[in-house]
JSON list of C-alpha atoms and ligand atoms in Angstrom, two decimals:
[
{"chain": "T", "resi": 10, "resn": "MET", "atom": "CA", "xyz": [-8.79, -28.51, 31.98]},
{"chain": "T", "resi": 11, "resn": "THR", "atom": "CA", "xyz": [-6.66, -25.47, 31.25]},
{"chain": "T", "resi": 12, "resn": "VAL", "atom": "CA", "xyz": [-4.89, -25.31, 27.93]},
{"chain": "T", "resi": 13, "resn": "THR", "atom": "CA", "xyz": [-2.04, -22.86, 27.74]},
{"chain": "T", "resi": 14, "resn": "VAL", "atom": "CA", "xyz": [-0.79, -21.56, 24.44]},
{"chain": "T", "resi": 15, "resn": "SER", "atom": "CA", "xyz": [2.74, -20.16, 24.39]},
{"chain": "T", "resi": 16, "resn": "ARG", "atom": "CA", "xyz": [2.95, -16.40, 24.14]},
{"chain": "T", "resi": 17, "resn": "GLN", "atom": "CA", "xyz": [6.35, -16.73, 22.49]},
{"chain": "T", "resi": 18, "resn": "PRO", "atom": "CA", "xyz": [6.88, -17.08, 18.75]},
{"chain": "T", "resi": 19, "resn": "MET", "atom": "CA", "xyz": [7.74, -20.66, 17.78]},
{"chain": "T", "resi": 20, "resn": "THR", "atom": "CA", "xyz": [11.33, -20.24, 16.64]},
{"chain": "T", "resi": 21, "resn": "ASP", "atom": "CA", "xyz": [14.24, -17.88, 17.27]},
{"chain": "T", "resi": 22, "resn": "LYS", "atom": "CA", "xyz": [15.02, -17.19, 13.66]},
{"chain": "T", "resi": 23, "resn": "ARG", "atom": "CA", "xyz": [11.88, -16.46, 11.68]},
{"chain": "T", "resi": 24, "resn": "THR", "atom": "CA", "xyz": [10.18, -13.99, 9.45]},
{"chain": "T", "resi": 25, "resn": "GLY", "atom": "CA", "xyz": [7.88, -11.77, 11.43]},
{"chain": "T", "resi": 26, "resn": "ILE", "atom": "CA", "xyz": [4.16, -11.73, 10.76]},
{"chain": "T", "resi": 27, "resn": "LEU", "atom": "CA", "xyz": [2.40, -8.50, 9.84]},
{"chain": "T", "resi": 28, "resn": "TYR", "atom": "CA", "xyz": [-1.03, -8.13, 11.45]},
{"chain": "T", "resi": 29, "resn": "ILE", "atom": "CA", "xyz": [-3.14, -5.36, 9.91]},
{"chain": "T", "resi": 30, "resn": "VAL", "atom": "CA", "xyz": [-5.97, -4.26, 12.15]},
{"chain": "T", "resi": 31, "resn": "SER", "atom": "CA", "xyz": [-8.73, -1.89, 11.03]},
{"chain": "T", "resi": 32, "resn": "ALA", "atom": "CA", "xyz": [-11.95, -0.79, 12.69]},
{"chain": "T", "resi": 33, "resn": "PRO", "atom": "CA", "xyz": [-14.29, 2.16, 12.80]},
{"chain": "T", "resi": 34, "resn": "SER", "atom": "CA", "xyz": [-13.77, 4.60, 15.70]},
{"chain": "T", "resi": 35, "resn": "GLY", "atom": "CA", "xyz": [-15.42, 3.34, 18.84]},
{"chain": "T", "resi": 36, "resn": "ALA", "atom": "CA", "xyz": [-15.01, -0.36, 18.05]},
{"chain": "T", "resi": 37, "resn": "GLY", "atom": "CA", "xyz": [-12.35, -0.77, 20.74]},
{"chain": "T", "resi": 38, "resn": "LYS", "atom": "CA", "xyz": [-9.47, -1.40, 18.34]},
{"chain": "T", "resi": 39, "resn": "THR", "atom": "CA", "xyz": [-6.84, 0.59, 20.23]},
{"chain": "T", "resi": 40, "resn": "THR", "atom": "CA", "xyz": [-7.71, -1.09, 23.55]},
{"chain": "T", "resi": 41, "resn": "LEU", "atom": "CA", "xyz": [-7.59, -4.56, 21.98]},
{"chain": "T", "resi": 42, "resn": "CYS", "atom": "CA", "xyz": [-4.31, -3.88, 20.18]},
{"chain": "T", "resi": 43, "resn": "LYS", "atom": "CA", "xyz": [-2.72, -2.63, 23.43]},
{"chain": "T", "resi": 44, "resn": "MET", "atom": "CA", "xyz": [-3.91, -5.77, 25.23]},
{"chain": "T", "resi": 45, "resn": "ALA", "atom": "CA", "xyz": [-2.41, -7.95, 22.49]},
{"chain": "T", "resi": 46, "resn": "VAL", "atom": "CA", "xyz": [0.97, -6.17, 22.54]},
{"chain": "T", "resi": 47, "resn": "ASP", "atom": "CA", "xyz": [1.10, -6.50, 26.34]},
{"chain": "T", "resi": 48, "resn": "TRP", "atom": "CA", "xyz": [0.18, -10.20, 26.13]},
{"chain": "T", "resi": 49, "resn": "PHE", "atom": "CA", "xyz": [2.57, -11.39, 23.41]},
{"chain": "T", "resi": 50, "resn": "PRO", "atom": "CA", "xyz": [6.22, -10.47, 24.09]},
{"chain": "T", "resi": 51, "resn": "GLY", "atom": "CA", "xyz": [7.21, -10.96, 20.43]},
{"chain": "T", "resi": 52, "resn": "LEU", "atom": "CA", "xyz": [4.49, -8.62, 19.15]},
{"chain": "T", "resi": 53, "resn": "ARG", "atom": "CA", "xyz": [5.26, -4.96, 18.52]},
{"chain": "T", "resi": 54, "resn": "HIS", "atom": "CA", "xyz": [3.09, -2.01, 17.68]},
{"chain": "T", "resi": 55, "resn": "SER", "atom": "CA", "xyz": [4.20, 0.09, 14.73]},
{"chain": "T", "resi": 56, "resn": "VAL", "atom": "CA", "xyz": [3.96, 3.78, 15.69]},
{"chain": "T", "resi": 57, "resn": "SER", "atom": "CA", "xyz": [2.44, 5.76, 12.81]},
{"chain": "T", "resi": 58, "resn": "TYR", "atom": "CA", "xyz": [3.09, 9.37, 11.86]},
{"chain": "T", "resi": 59, "resn": "THR", "atom": "CA", "xyz": [0.19, 11.81, 11.92]},
{"chain": "T", "resi": 60, "resn": "THR", "atom": "CA", "xyz": [-0.52, 15.49, 11.35]},
{"chain": "T", "resi": 61, "resn": "ARG", "atom": "CA", "xyz": [-3.36, 15.51, 13.90]},
{"chain": "T", "resi": 62, "resn": "GLN", "atom": "CA", "xyz": [-2.89, 17.13, 17.29]},
{"chain": "T", "resi": 63, "resn": "PRO", "atom": "CA", "xyz": [-2.17, 14.89, 20.30]},
{"chain": "T", "resi": 64, "resn": "ARG", "atom": "CA", "xyz": [-5.20, 14.23, 22.50]},
{"chain": "T", "resi": 65, "resn": "PRO", "atom": "CA", "xyz": [-4.83, 14.73, 26.25]},
{"chain": "T", "resi": 66, "resn": "GLY", "atom": "CA", "xyz": [-2.67, 11.96, 27.63]},
{"chain": "T", "resi": 67, "resn": "GLU", "atom": "CA", "xyz": [-1.05, 11.07, 24.29]},
{"chain": "T", "resi": 68, "resn": "ALA", "atom": "CA", "xyz": [2.72, 11.31, 24.01]},
{"chain": "T", "resi": 69, "resn": "ASN", "atom": "CA", "xyz": [5.01, 11.70, 21.02]},
{"chain": "T", "resi": 70, "resn": "GLY", "atom": "CA", "xyz": [6.47, 8.35, 19.99]},
{"chain": "T", "resi": 71, "resn": "VAL", "atom": "CA", "xyz": [3.93, 6.35, 22.02]},
{"chain": "T", "resi": 72, "resn": "GLU", "atom": "CA", "xyz": [0.52, 6.58, 20.31]},
{"chain": "T", "resi": 73, "resn": "TYR", "atom": "CA", "xyz": [1.92, 8.40, 17.26]},
{"chain": "T", "resi": 74, "resn": "TRP", "atom": "CA", "xyz": [4.79, 10.48, 16.03]},
{"chain": "T", "resi": 75, "resn": "PHE", "atom": "CA", "xyz": [3.07, 13.87, 15.86]},
{"chain": "T", "resi": 76, "resn": "VAL", "atom": "CA", "xyz": [4.49, 15.90, 12.96]},
{"chain": "T", "resi": 77, "resn": "ASP", "atom": "CA", "xyz": [3.48, 19.05, 11.11]},
{"chain": "T", "resi": 78, "resn": "ASP", "atom": "CA", "xyz": [2.40, 19.20, 7.46]},
{"chain": "T", "resi": 79, "resn": "GLY", "atom": "CA", "xyz": [5.88, 20.22, 6.31]},
{"chain": "T", "resi": 80, "resn": "ALA", "atom": "CA", "xyz": [7.53, 17.21, 7.92]},
{"chain": "T", "resi": 81, "resn": "PHE", "atom": "CA", "xyz": [4.84, 14.88, 6.59]},
{"chain": "T", "resi": 82, "resn": "ASP", "atom": "CA", "xyz": [5.26, 16.32, 3.05]},
{"chain": "T", "resi": 83, "resn": "ALA", "atom": "CA", "xyz": [9.02, 15.79, 3.29]},
{"chain": "T", "resi": 84, "resn": "MET", "atom": "CA", "xyz": [8.53, 12.16, 4.26]},
{"chain": "T", "resi": 85, "resn": "ILE", "atom": "CA", "xyz": [6.19, 11.65, 1.28]},
{"chain": "T", "resi": 86, "resn": "ARG", "atom": "CA", "xyz": [8.75, 13.25, -1.05]},
{"chain": "T", "resi": 87, "resn": "LYS", "atom": "CA", "xyz": [11.50, 10.96, 0.22]},
{"chain": "T", "resi": 88, "resn": "GLY", "atom": "CA", "xyz": [9.29, 7.88, -0.26]},
{"chain": "T", "resi": 89, "resn": "GLU", "atom": "CA", "xyz": [9.43, 7.09, 3.46]},
{"chain": "T", "resi": 90, "resn": "PHE", "atom": "CA", "xyz": [5.85, 5.85, 3.75]},
{"chain": "T", "resi": 91, "resn": "LEU", "atom": "CA", "xyz": [4.77, 2.32, 2.98]},
{"chain": "T", "resi": 92, "resn": "GLU", "atom": "CA", "xyz": [1.29, 3.84, 2.90]},
{"chain": "T", "resi": 93, "resn": "TYR", "atom": "CA", "xyz": [-0.40, 7.01, 4.05]},
{"chain": "T", "resi": 94, "resn": "ALA", "atom": "CA", "xyz": [-3.99, 8.23, 3.95]},
{"chain": "T", "resi": 95, "resn": "TRP", "atom": "CA", "xyz": [-6.24, 11.13, 4.84]},
{"chain": "T", "resi": 96, "resn": "VAL", "atom": "CA", "xyz": [-8.50, 10.24, 7.76]},
{"chain": "T", "resi": 97, "resn": "PHE", "atom": "CA", "xyz": [-10.85, 12.80, 9.35]},
{"chain": "T", "resi": 98, "resn": "GLY", "atom": "CA", "xyz": [-9.07, 15.63, 7.49]},
{"chain": "T", "resi": 99, "resn": "LYS", "atom": "CA", "xyz": [-5.61, 14.70, 8.83]},
{"chain": "T", "resi": 100, "resn": "ARG", "atom": "CA", "xyz": [-2.86, 12.53, 7.42]},
{"chain": "T", "resi": 101, "resn": "TYR", "atom": "CA", "xyz": [-1.64, 9.27, 8.88]},
{"chain": "T", "resi": 102, "resn": "GLY", "atom": "CA", "xyz": [1.23, 7.15, 7.56]},
{"chain": "T", "resi": 103, "resn": "THR", "atom": "CA", "xyz": [3.26, 4.01, 8.20]},
{"chain": "T", "resi": 104, "resn": "SER", "atom": "CA", "xyz": [7.02, 4.41, 8.00]},
{"chain": "T", "resi": 105, "resn": "ARG", "atom": "CA", "xyz": [8.72, 1.90, 5.74]},
{"chain": "T", "resi": 106, "resn": "LYS", "atom": "CA", "xyz": [11.97, 2.19, 7.70]},
{"chain": "T", "resi": 107, "resn": "ASP", "atom": "CA", "xyz": [10.32, 1.53, 11.08]},
{"chain": "T", "resi": 108, "resn": "LEU", "atom": "CA", "xyz": [8.67, -1.60, 9.69]},
{"chain": "T", "resi": 109, "resn": "GLU", "atom": "CA", "xyz": [11.91, -2.83, 8.18]},
{"chain": "T", "resi": 110, "resn": "ARG", "atom": "CA", "xyz": [13.69, -2.32, 11.48]},
{"chain": "T", "resi": 111, "resn": "LEU", "atom": "CA", "xyz": [11.04, -4.31, 13.37]},
{"chain": "T", "resi": 112, "resn": "ALA", "atom": "CA", "xyz": [11.12, -7.03, 10.71]},
{"chain": "T", "resi": 113, "resn": "ALA", "atom": "CA", "xyz": [14.92, -7.24, 10.98]},
{"chain": "T", "resi": 114, "resn": "GLU", "atom": "CA", "xyz": [14.52, -7.79, 14.72]},
{"chain": "T", "resi": 115, "resn": "GLY", "atom": "CA", "xyz": [12.24, -10.75, 13.87]},
{"chain": "T", "resi": 116, "resn": "ALA", "atom": "CA", "xyz": [9.26, -9.14, 15.60]},
{"chain": "T", "resi": 117, "resn": "ASP", "atom": "CA", "xyz": [5.66, -9.71, 14.68]},
{"chain": "T", "resi": 118, "resn": "VAL", "atom": "CA", "xyz": [4.15, -6.31, 13.96]},
{"chain": "T", "resi": 119, "resn": "LEU", "atom": "CA", "xyz": [0.70, -4.91, 14.53]},
{"chain": "T", "resi": 120, "resn": "LEU", "atom": "CA", "xyz": [-0.38, -2.14, 12.17]},
{"chain": "T", "resi": 121, "resn": "GLU", "atom": "CA", "xyz": [-3.43, -0.21, 13.34]},
{"chain": "T", "resi": 122, "resn": "ILE", "atom": "CA", "xyz": [-4.48, 1.54, 10.16]},
{"chain": "T", "resi": 123, "resn": "ASP", "atom": "CA", "xyz": [-7.65, 2.59, 8.36]},
{"chain": "T", "resi": 124, "resn": "VAL", "atom": "CA", "xyz": [-9.24, 0.68, 5.47]},
{"chain": "T", "resi": 125, "resn": "GLN", "atom": "CA", "xyz": [-7.52, 2.79, 2.77]},
{"chain": "T", "resi": 126, "resn": "GLY", "atom": "CA", "xyz": [-4.12, 2.12, 4.31]},
{"chain": "T", "resi": 127, "resn": "ALA", "atom": "CA", "xyz": [-4.89, -1.59, 4.64]},
{"chain": "T", "resi": 128, "resn": "ALA", "atom": "CA", "xyz": [-5.79, -1.78, 0.93]},
{"chain": "T", "resi": 129, "resn": "LYS", "atom": "CA", "xyz": [-2.45, -0.16, 0.04]},
{"chain": "T", "resi": 130, "resn": "VAL", "atom": "CA", "xyz": [-0.52, -2.57, 2.26]},
{"chain": "T", "resi": 131, "resn": "ARG", "atom": "CA", "xyz": [-2.36, -5.49, 0.64]},
{"chain": "T", "resi": 132, "resn": "ASP", "atom": "CA", "xyz": [-1.11, -4.28, -2.77]},
{"chain": "T", "resi": 133, "resn": "ALA", "atom": "CA", "xyz": [2.45, -3.74, -1.53]},
{"chain": "T", "resi": 134, "resn": "ILE", "atom": "CA", "xyz": [3.10, -6.74, 0.71]},
{"chain": "T", "resi": 135, "resn": "SER", "atom": "CA", "xyz": [2.04, -10.37, 0.53]},
{"chain": "T", "resi": 136, "resn": "GLY", "atom": "CA", "xyz": [1.22, -12.62, 3.43]},
{"chain": "T", "resi": 137, "resn": "GLY", "atom": "CA", "xyz": [-0.18, -10.27, 6.08]},
{"chain": "T", "resi": 138, "resn": "ALA", "atom": "CA", "xyz": [-3.08, -11.20, 8.36]},
{"chain": "T", "resi": 139, "resn": "TYR", "atom": "CA", "xyz": [-6.01, -8.78, 7.95]},
{"chain": "T", "resi": 140, "resn": "ILE", "atom": "CA", "xyz": [-8.24, -8.35, 10.98]},
{"chain": "T", "resi": 141, "resn": "PHE", "atom": "CA", "xyz": [-11.35, -6.16, 11.18]},
{"chain": "T", "resi": 142, "resn": "ILE", "atom": "CA", "xyz": [-12.89, -5.23, 14.52]},
{"chain": "T", "resi": 143, "resn": "LEU", "atom": "CA", "xyz": [-16.58, -4.30, 14.56]},
{"chain": "T", "resi": 144, "resn": "PRO", "atom": "CA", "xyz": [-18.69, -2.73, 17.29]},
{"chain": "T", "resi": 145, "resn": "PRO", "atom": "CA", "xyz": [-21.87, -4.69, 18.16]},
{"chain": "T", "resi": 146, "resn": "SER", "atom": "CA", "xyz": [-23.96, -1.82, 16.70]},
{"chain": "T", "resi": 147, "resn": "ILE", "atom": "CA", "xyz": [-23.70, 1.77, 15.48]},
{"chain": "T", "resi": 148, "resn": "GLU", "atom": "CA", "xyz": [-25.42, 2.91, 18.69]},
{"chain": "T", "resi": 149, "resn": "ALA", "atom": "CA", "xyz": [-22.74, 1.18, 20.77]},
{"chain": "T", "resi": 150, "resn": "CYS", "atom": "CA", "xyz": [-20.12, 2.93, 18.66]},
{"chain": "T", "resi": 151, "resn": "ARG", "atom": "CA", "xyz": [-21.70, 6.35, 19.42]},
{"chain": "T", "resi": 152, "resn": "GLU", "atom": "CA", "xyz": [-21.88, 5.55, 23.13]},
{"chain": "T", "resi": 153, "resn": "ARG", "atom": "CA", "xyz": [-18.21, 4.49, 23.27]},
{"chain": "T", "resi": 154, "resn": "LEU", "atom": "CA", "xyz": [-17.08, 7.65, 21.50]},
{"chain": "T", "resi": 155, "resn": "ARG", "atom": "CA", "xyz": [-19.15, 9.73, 23.93]},
{"chain": "T", "resi": 156, "resn": "ALA", "atom": "CA", "xyz": [-17.90, 7.84, 26.97]},
{"chain": "T", "resi": 157, "resn": "ARG", "atom": "CA", "xyz": [-14.22, 8.17, 26.10]},
{"chain": "T", "resi": 158, "resn": "GLY", "atom": "CA", "xyz": [-14.80, 11.96, 26.16]},
{"chain": "T", "resi": 159, "resn": "LYS", "atom": "CA", "xyz": [-11.99, 12.73, 23.74]},
{"chain": "T", "resi": 160, "resn": "ASP", "atom": "CA", "xyz": [-14.08, 14.22, 20.92]},
{"chain": "T", "resi": 161, "resn": "GLY", "atom": "CA", "xyz": [-16.84, 16.84, 20.81]},
{"chain": "T", "resi": 162, "resn": "PRO", "atom": "CA", "xyz": [-20.36, 16.15, 19.35]},
{"chain": "T", "resi": 163, "resn": "GLU", "atom": "CA", "xyz": [-19.41, 17.34, 15.83]},
{"chain": "T", "resi": 164, "resn": "GLU", "atom": "CA", "xyz": [-16.29, 15.17, 15.74]},
{"chain": "T", "resi": 165, "resn": "ILE", "atom": "CA", "xyz": [-18.33, 12.22, 17.04]},
{"chain": "T", "resi": 166, "resn": "ASP", "atom": "CA", "xyz": [-20.90, 12.66, 14.21]},
{"chain": "T", "resi": 167, "resn": "ARG", "atom": "CA", "xyz": [-18.07, 12.87, 11.69]},
{"chain": "T", "resi": 168, "resn": "ARG", "atom": "CA", "xyz": [-16.46, 9.72, 13.06]},
{"chain": "T", "resi": 169, "resn": "LEU", "atom": "CA", "xyz": [-19.80, 7.87, 12.98]},
{"chain": "T", "resi": 170, "resn": "ASN", "atom": "CA", "xyz": [-20.35, 8.76, 9.31]},
{"chain": "T", "resi": 171, "resn": "GLU", "atom": "CA", "xyz": [-16.87, 7.50, 8.55]},
{"chain": "T", "resi": 172, "resn": "ALA", "atom": "CA", "xyz": [-17.57, 4.39, 10.65]},
{"chain": "T", "resi": 173, "resn": "VAL", "atom": "CA", "xyz": [-20.44, 3.40, 8.38]},
{"chain": "T", "resi": 174, "resn": "ALA", "atom": "CA", "xyz": [-18.20, 3.75, 5.32]},
{"chain": "T", "resi": 175, "resn": "GLU", "atom": "CA", "xyz": [-15.48, 1.65, 6.99]},
{"chain": "T", "resi": 176, "resn": "ILE", "atom": "CA", "xyz": [-17.90, -1.07, 8.10]},
{"chain": "T", "resi": 177, "resn": "ARG", "atom": "CA", "xyz": [-18.76, -1.69, 4.43]},
{"chain": "T", "resi": 178, "resn": "LYS", "atom": "CA", "xyz": [-15.17, -2.92, 4.00]},
{"chain": "T", "resi": 179, "resn": "ALA", "atom": "CA", "xyz": [-15.26, -5.41, 6.88]},
{"chain": "T", "resi": 180, "resn": "LEU", "atom": "CA", "xyz": [-15.83, -8.40, 4.64]},
{"chain": "T", "resi": 181, "resn": "ASP", "atom": "CA", "xyz": [-12.62, -7.72, 2.65]},
{"chain": "T", "resi": 182, "resn": "TYR", "atom": "CA", "xyz": [-10.69, -8.86, 5.73]},
{"chain": "T", "resi": 183, "resn": "GLY", "atom": "CA", "xyz": [-9.58, -12.40, 6.52]},
{"chain": "T", "resi": 184, "resn": "TYR", "atom": "CA", "xyz": [-10.73, -12.21, 10.16]},
{"chain": "T", "resi": 185, "resn": "VAL", "atom": "CA", "xyz": [-13.67, -10.32, 11.65]},
{"chain": "T", "resi": 186, "resn": "ILE", "atom": "CA", "xyz": [-14.11, -9.82, 15.39]},
{"chain": "T", "resi": 187, "resn": "ILE", "atom": "CA", "xyz": [-17.30, -8.31, 16.81]},
{"chain": "T", "resi": 188, "resn": "ASN", "atom": "CA", "xyz": [-16.36, -6.53, 20.02]},
{"chain": "T", "resi": 189, "resn": "ASP", "atom": "CA", "xyz": [-19.50, -6.94, 22.11]},
{"chain": "T", "resi": 190, "resn": "ASP", "atom": "CA", "xyz": [-17.66, -8.15, 25.21]},
{"chain": "T", "resi": 191, "resn": "LEU", "atom": "CA", "xyz": [-14.04, -6.94, 25.50]},
{"chain": "T", "resi": 192, "resn": "GLN", "atom": "CA", "xyz": [-12.69, -10.14, 27.08]},
{"chain": "T", "resi": 193, "resn": "THR", "atom": "CA", "xyz": [-14.31, -12.38, 24.46]},
{"chain": "T", "resi": 194, "resn": "ALA", "atom": "CA", "xyz": [-13.02, -10.15, 21.67]},
{"chain": "T", "resi": 195, "resn": "PHE", "atom": "CA", "xyz": [-9.53, -10.33, 23.19]},
{"chain": "T", "resi": 196, "resn": "GLU", "atom": "CA", "xyz": [-9.68, -14.14, 23.31]},
{"chain": "T", "resi": 197, "resn": "GLU", "atom": "CA", "xyz": [-10.62, -14.10, 19.62]},
{"chain": "T", "resi": 198, "resn": "LEU", "atom": "CA", "xyz": [-7.79, -11.72, 18.75]},
{"chain": "T", "resi": 199, "resn": "LYS", "atom": "CA", "xyz": [-5.28, -13.90, 20.62]},
{"chain": "T", "resi": 200, "resn": "ALA", "atom": "CA", "xyz": [-6.59, -16.94, 18.74]},
{"chain": "T", "resi": 201, "resn": "VAL", "atom": "CA", "xyz": [-6.07, -15.18, 15.41]},
{"chain": "T", "resi": 202, "resn": "ILE", "atom": "CA", "xyz": [-2.51, -14.18, 16.34]},
{"chain": "T", "resi": 203, "resn": "VAL", "atom": "CA", "xyz": [-1.61, -17.70, 17.42]},
{"chain": "T", "resi": 204, "resn": "SER", "atom": "CA", "xyz": [-3.27, -19.41, 14.45]},
{"chain": "T", "resi": 205, "resn": "GLU", "atom": "CA", "xyz": [-1.28, -17.25, 12.05]},
{"chain": "T", "resi": 206, "resn": "ARG", "atom": "CA", "xyz": [1.90, -18.33, 13.84]},
{"chain": "T", "resi": 207, "resn": "VAL", "atom": "CA", "xyz": [1.20, -22.03, 13.45]},
{"chain": "T", "resi": 208, "resn": "LYS", "atom": "CA", "xyz": [0.24, -21.94, 9.75]},
{"chain": "T", "resi": 209, "resn": "ARG", "atom": "CA", "xyz": [1.98, -24.70, 7.86]},
{"chain": "T", "resi": 210, "resn": "GLU", "atom": "CA", "xyz": [3.99, -22.34, 5.67]},
{"chain": "T", "resi": 211, "resn": "ARG", "atom": "CA", "xyz": [5.41, -20.67, 8.78]},
{"chain": "T", "resi": 212, "resn": "THR", "atom": "CA", "xyz": [6.21, -23.85, 10.69]},
{"chain": "T", "resi": 213, "resn": "GLU", "atom": "CA", "xyz": [7.47, -25.94, 7.77]},
{"chain": "T", "resi": 214, "resn": "ALA", "atom": "CA", "xyz": [11.15, -25.00, 8.19]},
{"chain": "T", "resi": 215, "resn": "ARG", "atom": "CA", "xyz": [11.05, -25.92, 11.87]},
{"chain": "T", "resi": 216, "resn": "VAL", "atom": "CA", "xyz": [9.26, -29.21, 11.19]},
{"chain": "T", "resi": 217, "resn": "ARG", "atom": "CA", "xyz": [11.90, -30.09, 8.60]},
{"chain": "T", "resi": 218, "resn": "ALA", "atom": "CA", "xyz": [14.72, -29.13, 10.97]},
{"chain": "T", "resi": 219, "resn": "ILE", "atom": "CA", "xyz": [13.37, -31.52, 13.62]},
{"chain": "T", "resi": 220, "resn": "PHE", "atom": "CA", "xyz": [11.91, -34.35, 11.52]},
{"chain": "T", "resi": 221, "resn": "GLY", "atom": "CA", "xyz": [13.60, -33.85, 8.14]},
{"chain": "T", "resi": 222, "resn": "ALA", "atom": "CA", "xyz": [15.50, -37.14, 8.40]},
{"chain": "T", "resi": 223, "resn": "TYR", "atom": "CA", "xyz": [12.21, -39.05, 8.52]},
{"chain": "T", "resi": 224, "resn": "MET", "atom": "CA", "xyz": [10.49, -37.10, 5.77]},
{"chain": "T", "resi": 225, "resn": "GLY", "atom": "CA", "xyz": [12.51, -38.00, 2.74]},
{"chain": "J", "resi": 310, "resn": "5GP", "atom": "P1", "xyz": [-7.17, 8.30, 15.65]},
{"chain": "J", "resi": 310, "resn": "5GP", "atom": "O1", "xyz": [-7.06, 9.73, 15.25]},
{"chain": "J", "resi": 310, "resn": "5GP", "atom": "O2", "xyz": [-8.51, 8.00, 16.28]},
{"chain": "J", "resi": 310, "resn": "5GP", "atom": "O3", "xyz": [-6.02, 7.83, 16.49]},
{"chain": "J", "resi": 310, "resn": "5GP", "atom": "O4", "xyz": [-7.10, 7.41, 14.33]},
{"chain": "J", "resi": 310, "resn": "5GP", "atom": "C1", "xyz": [-7.94, 7.66, 13.27]},
{"chain": "J", "resi": 310, "resn": "5GP", "atom": "C2", "xyz": [-7.82, 6.57, 12.22]},
{"chain": "J", "resi": 310, "resn": "5GP", "atom": "O5", "xyz": [-6.55, 6.63, 11.58]},
{"chain": "J", "resi": 310, "resn": "5GP", "atom": "C3", "xyz": [-7.96, 5.17, 12.76]},
{"chain": "J", "resi": 310, "resn": "5GP", "atom": "O6", "xyz": [-8.81, 4.43, 11.89]},
{"chain": "J", "resi": 310, "resn": "5GP", "atom": "C4", "xyz": [-6.56, 4.63, 12.67]},
{"chain": "J", "resi": 310, "resn": "5GP", "atom": "O7", "xyz": [-6.52, 3.23, 12.50]},
{"chain": "J", "resi": 310, "resn": "5GP", "atom": "C5", "xyz": [-6.06, 5.32, 11.43]},
{"chain": "J", "resi": 310, "resn": "5GP", "atom": "N1", "xyz": [-4.60, 5.31, 11.35]},
{"chain": "J", "resi": 310, "resn": "5GP", "atom": "C6", "xyz": [-3.71, 5.39, 12.36]},
{"chain": "J", "resi": 310, "resn": "5GP", "atom": "N2", "xyz": [-2.46, 5.28, 11.89]},
{"chain": "J", "resi": 310, "resn": "5GP", "atom": "C7", "xyz": [-2.56, 5.11, 10.56]},
{"chain": "J", "resi": 310, "resn": "5GP", "atom": "C8", "xyz": [-1.59, 4.93, 9.50]},
{"chain": "J", "resi": 310, "resn": "5GP", "atom": "O8", "xyz": [-0.39, 4.90, 9.69]},
{"chain": "J", "resi": 310, "resn": "5GP", "atom": "N3", "xyz": [-2.09, 4.79, 8.25]},
{"chain": "J", "resi": 310, "resn": "5GP", "atom": "C9", "xyz": [-3.43, 4.83, 7.97]},
{"chain": "J", "resi": 310, "resn": "5GP", "atom": "N4", "xyz": [-3.80, 4.64, 6.71]},
{"chain": "J", "resi": 310, "resn": "5GP", "atom": "N5", "xyz": [-4.35, 4.98, 8.94]},
{"chain": "J", "resi": 310, "resn": "5GP", "atom": "C10", "xyz": [-3.93, 5.13, 10.20]}
]
């Protein structure tokens, strides 16, 4: 038997859901988030701002908005970030305005941010879904970083040290996915996204609109 779950959000007029996804480098977070955004039409990726250099193949406005320190400082001064953090010696931040625009469109939004950023969002906003993606082992993490060929050996060591620090925070998250097999991890991520959508507090208004007359 094949069971098909709708990829569409349940109602036209609704408050979007904020999904906060963290993971150490090499856990496969970016791949999984891309797969999720491609799968669910109502799900959008929030593009962060960063002061790091683009890697080969990255484009401005796609993976990140790449800005210099001056522009990042100006955004901090104007209070434009919902959160920002130093990661691997560079700054990364989530634009408040971009999120508000996506929310106004009724989109569900995926924030791919580090554990410091996630803690700040948790303080600032209620009701988000917090998802942590783990590699099956530290060794697998090292192998994935090597295989993607984007960072040199020193950067890989640095990212692995940071990975261990991030992994300690995994159990602060509401959902934890161990990415041993990409397809299985993707099924789990889809299940999380759908289960957040059908939570009672999010479907109550629709239930009342349909069955209110019988509910007293
Ligand atoms: P990378 O340089 O590999 O793309 O990302 C490095 C780390 O920065 C990842 O853990 C990523 O999730 C995190 N990151 C990306 N965007 C943001 C952001 O807007 N805020 C915070 N706090 N972290 C971010």
